[in-house]
Short mmCIF file of C-alpha atoms in Angstrom, two decimals:
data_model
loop_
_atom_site.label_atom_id
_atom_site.label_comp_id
_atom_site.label_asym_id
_atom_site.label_seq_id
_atom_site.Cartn_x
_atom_site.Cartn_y
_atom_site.Cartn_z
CA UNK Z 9 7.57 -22.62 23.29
CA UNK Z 10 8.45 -20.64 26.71
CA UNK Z 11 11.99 -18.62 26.44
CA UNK Z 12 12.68 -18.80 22.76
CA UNK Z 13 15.53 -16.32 22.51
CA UNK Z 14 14.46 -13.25 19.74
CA UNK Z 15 17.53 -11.38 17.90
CA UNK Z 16 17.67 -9.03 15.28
CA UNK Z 17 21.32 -8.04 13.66
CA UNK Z 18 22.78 -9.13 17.31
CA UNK Z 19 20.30 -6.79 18.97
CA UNK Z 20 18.28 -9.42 21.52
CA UNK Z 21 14.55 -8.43 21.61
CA UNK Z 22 12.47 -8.91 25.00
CA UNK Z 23 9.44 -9.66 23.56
CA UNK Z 24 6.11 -11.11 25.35
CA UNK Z 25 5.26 -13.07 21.99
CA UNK Z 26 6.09 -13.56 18.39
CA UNK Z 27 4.17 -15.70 15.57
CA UNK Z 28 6.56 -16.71 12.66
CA UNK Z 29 5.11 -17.74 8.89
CA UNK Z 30 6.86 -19.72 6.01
CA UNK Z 31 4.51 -19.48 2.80
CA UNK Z 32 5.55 -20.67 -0.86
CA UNK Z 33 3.57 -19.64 -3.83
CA UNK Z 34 2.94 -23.29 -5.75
CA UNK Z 35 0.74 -23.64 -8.50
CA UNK Z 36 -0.56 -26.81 -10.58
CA UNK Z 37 1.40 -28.30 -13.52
CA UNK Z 38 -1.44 -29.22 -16.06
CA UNK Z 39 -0.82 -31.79 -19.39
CA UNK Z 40 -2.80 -31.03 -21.95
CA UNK Z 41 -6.12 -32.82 -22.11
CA UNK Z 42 -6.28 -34.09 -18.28
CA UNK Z 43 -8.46 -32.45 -15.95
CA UNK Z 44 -6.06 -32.60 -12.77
CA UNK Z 45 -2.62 -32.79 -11.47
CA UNK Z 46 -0.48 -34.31 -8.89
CA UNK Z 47 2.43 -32.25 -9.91
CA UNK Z 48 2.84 -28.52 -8.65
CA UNK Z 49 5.97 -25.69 -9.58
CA UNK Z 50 7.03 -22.75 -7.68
CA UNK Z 51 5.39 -19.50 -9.27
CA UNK Z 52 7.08 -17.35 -7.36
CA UNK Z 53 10.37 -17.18 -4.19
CA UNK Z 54 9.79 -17.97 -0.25
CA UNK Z 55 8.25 -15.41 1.55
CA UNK Z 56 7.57 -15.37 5.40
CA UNK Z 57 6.54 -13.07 7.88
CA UNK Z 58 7.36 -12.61 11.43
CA UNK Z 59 5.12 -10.80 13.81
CA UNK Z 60 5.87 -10.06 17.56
CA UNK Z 61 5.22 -7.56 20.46
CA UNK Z 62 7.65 -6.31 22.83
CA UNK Z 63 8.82 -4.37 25.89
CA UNK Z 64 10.92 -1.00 25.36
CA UNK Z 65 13.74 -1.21 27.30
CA UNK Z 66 15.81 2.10 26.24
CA UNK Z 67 16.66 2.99 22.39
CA UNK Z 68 14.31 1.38 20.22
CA UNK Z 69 15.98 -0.80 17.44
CA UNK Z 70 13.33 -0.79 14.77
CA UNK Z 71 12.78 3.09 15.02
CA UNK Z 72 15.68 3.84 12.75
CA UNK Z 73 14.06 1.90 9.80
CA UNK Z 74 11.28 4.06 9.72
CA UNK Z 75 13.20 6.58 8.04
CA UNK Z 76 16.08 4.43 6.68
CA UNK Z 77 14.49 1.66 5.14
CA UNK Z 78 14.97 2.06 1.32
CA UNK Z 79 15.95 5.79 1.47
CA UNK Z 80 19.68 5.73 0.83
CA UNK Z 81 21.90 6.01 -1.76
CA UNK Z 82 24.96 4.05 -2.50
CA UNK Z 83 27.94 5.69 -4.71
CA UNK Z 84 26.17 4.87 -7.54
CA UNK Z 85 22.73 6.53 -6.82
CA UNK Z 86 21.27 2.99 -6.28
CA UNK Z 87 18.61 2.68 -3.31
CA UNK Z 88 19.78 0.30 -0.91
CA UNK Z 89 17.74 -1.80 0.94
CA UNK Z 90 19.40 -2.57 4.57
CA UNK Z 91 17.65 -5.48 4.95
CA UNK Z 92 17.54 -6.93 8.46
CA UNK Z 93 18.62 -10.30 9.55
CA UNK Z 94 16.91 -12.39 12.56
CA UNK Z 95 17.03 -15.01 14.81
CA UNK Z 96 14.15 -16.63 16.51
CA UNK Z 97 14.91 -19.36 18.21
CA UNK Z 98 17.42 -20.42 16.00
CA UNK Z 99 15.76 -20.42 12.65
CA UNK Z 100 17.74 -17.55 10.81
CA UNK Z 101 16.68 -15.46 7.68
CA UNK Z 102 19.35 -12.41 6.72
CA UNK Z 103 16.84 -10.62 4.02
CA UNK Z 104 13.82 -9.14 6.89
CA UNK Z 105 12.37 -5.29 5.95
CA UNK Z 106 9.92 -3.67 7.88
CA UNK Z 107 6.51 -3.51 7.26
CA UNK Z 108 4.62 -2.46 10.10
CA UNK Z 109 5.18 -0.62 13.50
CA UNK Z 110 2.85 -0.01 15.86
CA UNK Z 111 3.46 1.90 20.02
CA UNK Z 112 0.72 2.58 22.00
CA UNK Z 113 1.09 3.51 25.51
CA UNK Z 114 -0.68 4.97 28.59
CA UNK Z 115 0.26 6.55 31.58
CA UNK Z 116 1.31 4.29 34.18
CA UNK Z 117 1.66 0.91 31.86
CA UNK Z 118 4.64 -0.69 30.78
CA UNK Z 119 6.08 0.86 27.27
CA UNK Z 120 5.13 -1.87 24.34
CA UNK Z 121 5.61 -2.02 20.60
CA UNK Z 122 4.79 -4.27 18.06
CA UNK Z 123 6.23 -5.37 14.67
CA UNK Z 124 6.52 -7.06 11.54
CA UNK Z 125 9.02 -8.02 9.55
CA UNK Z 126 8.63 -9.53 5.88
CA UNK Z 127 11.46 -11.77 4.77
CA UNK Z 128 12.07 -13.76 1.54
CA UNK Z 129 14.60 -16.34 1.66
CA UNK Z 130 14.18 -20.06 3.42
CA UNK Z 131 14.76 -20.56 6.95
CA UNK Z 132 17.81 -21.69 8.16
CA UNK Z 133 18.54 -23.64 11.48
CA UNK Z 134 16.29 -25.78 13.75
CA UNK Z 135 14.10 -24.12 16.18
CA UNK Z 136 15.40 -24.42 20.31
CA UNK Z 137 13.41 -23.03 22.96
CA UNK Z 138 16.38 -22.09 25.45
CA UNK Z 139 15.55 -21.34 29.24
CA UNK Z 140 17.19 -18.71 30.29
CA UNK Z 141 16.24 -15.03 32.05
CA UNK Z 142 16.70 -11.75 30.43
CA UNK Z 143 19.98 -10.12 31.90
CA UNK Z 144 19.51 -8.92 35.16
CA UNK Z 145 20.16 -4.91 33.92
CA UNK Z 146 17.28 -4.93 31.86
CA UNK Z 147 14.63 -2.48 32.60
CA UNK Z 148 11.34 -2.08 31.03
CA UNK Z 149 10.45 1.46 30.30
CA UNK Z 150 7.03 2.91 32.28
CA UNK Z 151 5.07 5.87 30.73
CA UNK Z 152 4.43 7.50 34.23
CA UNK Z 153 6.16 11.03 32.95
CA UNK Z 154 6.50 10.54 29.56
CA UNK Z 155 6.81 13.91 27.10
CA UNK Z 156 5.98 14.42 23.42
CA UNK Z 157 7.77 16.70 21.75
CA UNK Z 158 8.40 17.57 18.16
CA UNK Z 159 11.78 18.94 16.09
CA UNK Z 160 9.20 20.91 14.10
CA UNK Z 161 6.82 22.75 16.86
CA UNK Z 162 8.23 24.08 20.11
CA UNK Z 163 5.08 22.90 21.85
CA UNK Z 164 5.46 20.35 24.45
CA UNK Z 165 2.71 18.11 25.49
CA UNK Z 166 3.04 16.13 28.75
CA UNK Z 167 -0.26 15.81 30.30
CA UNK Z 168 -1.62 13.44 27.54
CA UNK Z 169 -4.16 10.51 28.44
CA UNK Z 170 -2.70 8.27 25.68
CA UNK Z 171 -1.56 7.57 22.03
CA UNK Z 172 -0.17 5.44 19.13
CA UNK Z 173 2.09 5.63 16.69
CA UNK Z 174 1.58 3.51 13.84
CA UNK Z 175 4.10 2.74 10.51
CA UNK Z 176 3.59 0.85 7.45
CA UNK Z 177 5.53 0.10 4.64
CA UNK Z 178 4.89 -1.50 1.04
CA UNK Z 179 7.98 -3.96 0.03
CA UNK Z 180 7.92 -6.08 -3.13
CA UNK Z 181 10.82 -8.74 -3.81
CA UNK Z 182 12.19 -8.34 -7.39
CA UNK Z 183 13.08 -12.05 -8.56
CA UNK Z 184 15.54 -13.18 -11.64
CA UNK Z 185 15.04 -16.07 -13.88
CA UNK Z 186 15.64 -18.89 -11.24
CA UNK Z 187 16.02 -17.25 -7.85
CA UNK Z 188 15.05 -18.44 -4.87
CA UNK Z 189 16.13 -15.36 -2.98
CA UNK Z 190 15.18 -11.66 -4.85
CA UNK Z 191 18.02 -9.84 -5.93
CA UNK Z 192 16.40 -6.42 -4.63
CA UNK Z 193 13.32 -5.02 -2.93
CA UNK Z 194 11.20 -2.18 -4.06
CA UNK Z 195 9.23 -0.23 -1.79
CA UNK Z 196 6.31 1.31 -1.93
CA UNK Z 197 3.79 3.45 -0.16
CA UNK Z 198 4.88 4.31 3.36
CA UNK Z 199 2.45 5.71 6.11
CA UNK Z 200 3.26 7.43 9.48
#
């Protein structure tokens, strides 16, 4: 599909591609003595997984749940989850977490990131491929004189042939006796 529009929590995305992944977990349904079975149960919730690469065109959306993905507190000292909610195309899903980042860049090249997002609740929607052009005001970022700095170090480097930055992030859907959707996440091992 050419255009298909890409939003996350009402933030649009201008992205070059994205691949998008429904899976459900079925299993056979066996009687006793008979060797096979046309009949097959759920063994587990709807997961999917959406995967796409995009331009940066100023603040980076996804860079906040790095660090604030499953690290807050409510009142109660539960951890809460802030899960993200997405559009692509018009298929929706409101229960997305991070699981992988990735920038690389080089001097002189357009600024591009990729993502994925894990979600685990049923699509909603039908998918439209809408032709339209980003807004007119939209700029892609260029690392000609790009600077890395650190809160930590005072040391500056800005003479750098090029880099990556690359995120991951464990999450596990906790499921009740007969949900469809989990009722909370867990995460797990996070690497920087």
């Amino acid at each position: 599909a050419s255009n298909a529009k890409l939003k996350f929590d009402d933030h649009e995305i201008m992205a070059s591609n994205a691949q998008l992944s429904l899976t459900a977990n079925l299993e056979p349904a066996y009687v006793a003595g008979a060797r096979h079975s046309d009949v097959f149960k759920a063994s587990n919730g709807i997961g999917g997984r959406l995967n796409f690469n995009y331009y940066l065109t100023g603040t980076d959306y996804f860079k906040s749940f790095i660090t604030g993905q499953g690290e807050g507190k409510n009142d109660g000292g539960e951890i809460v989850s802030n899960p993200i909610s997405g559009n692509f195309g018009g298929l929706n899903f409101d229960s997305g977490y991070l699981t992988s980042y990735t920038v690389n860049f080089t001097p002189n090249s357009p600024a591009m990131a990729s993502a994925s997002l894990s979600f685990f609740d049923e699509l909603k929607g039908a998918f439209v491929s809408e032709s339209s052009a980003p807004a007119d005001s939209t700029e892609i970022l260029n690392f000609s004189n790009a600077v890395i700095s650190s809160a930590f170090e005072e040391d500056v480097v800005d003479n750098f042939i090029e880099g990556s930055f690359n995120y991951s992030s464990e999450v596990t859907p906790a499921y009740l006796m007969g949900e469809t959707k989990p009722s909370r996440v867990s995460f797990g091992v996070k690497s920087v």
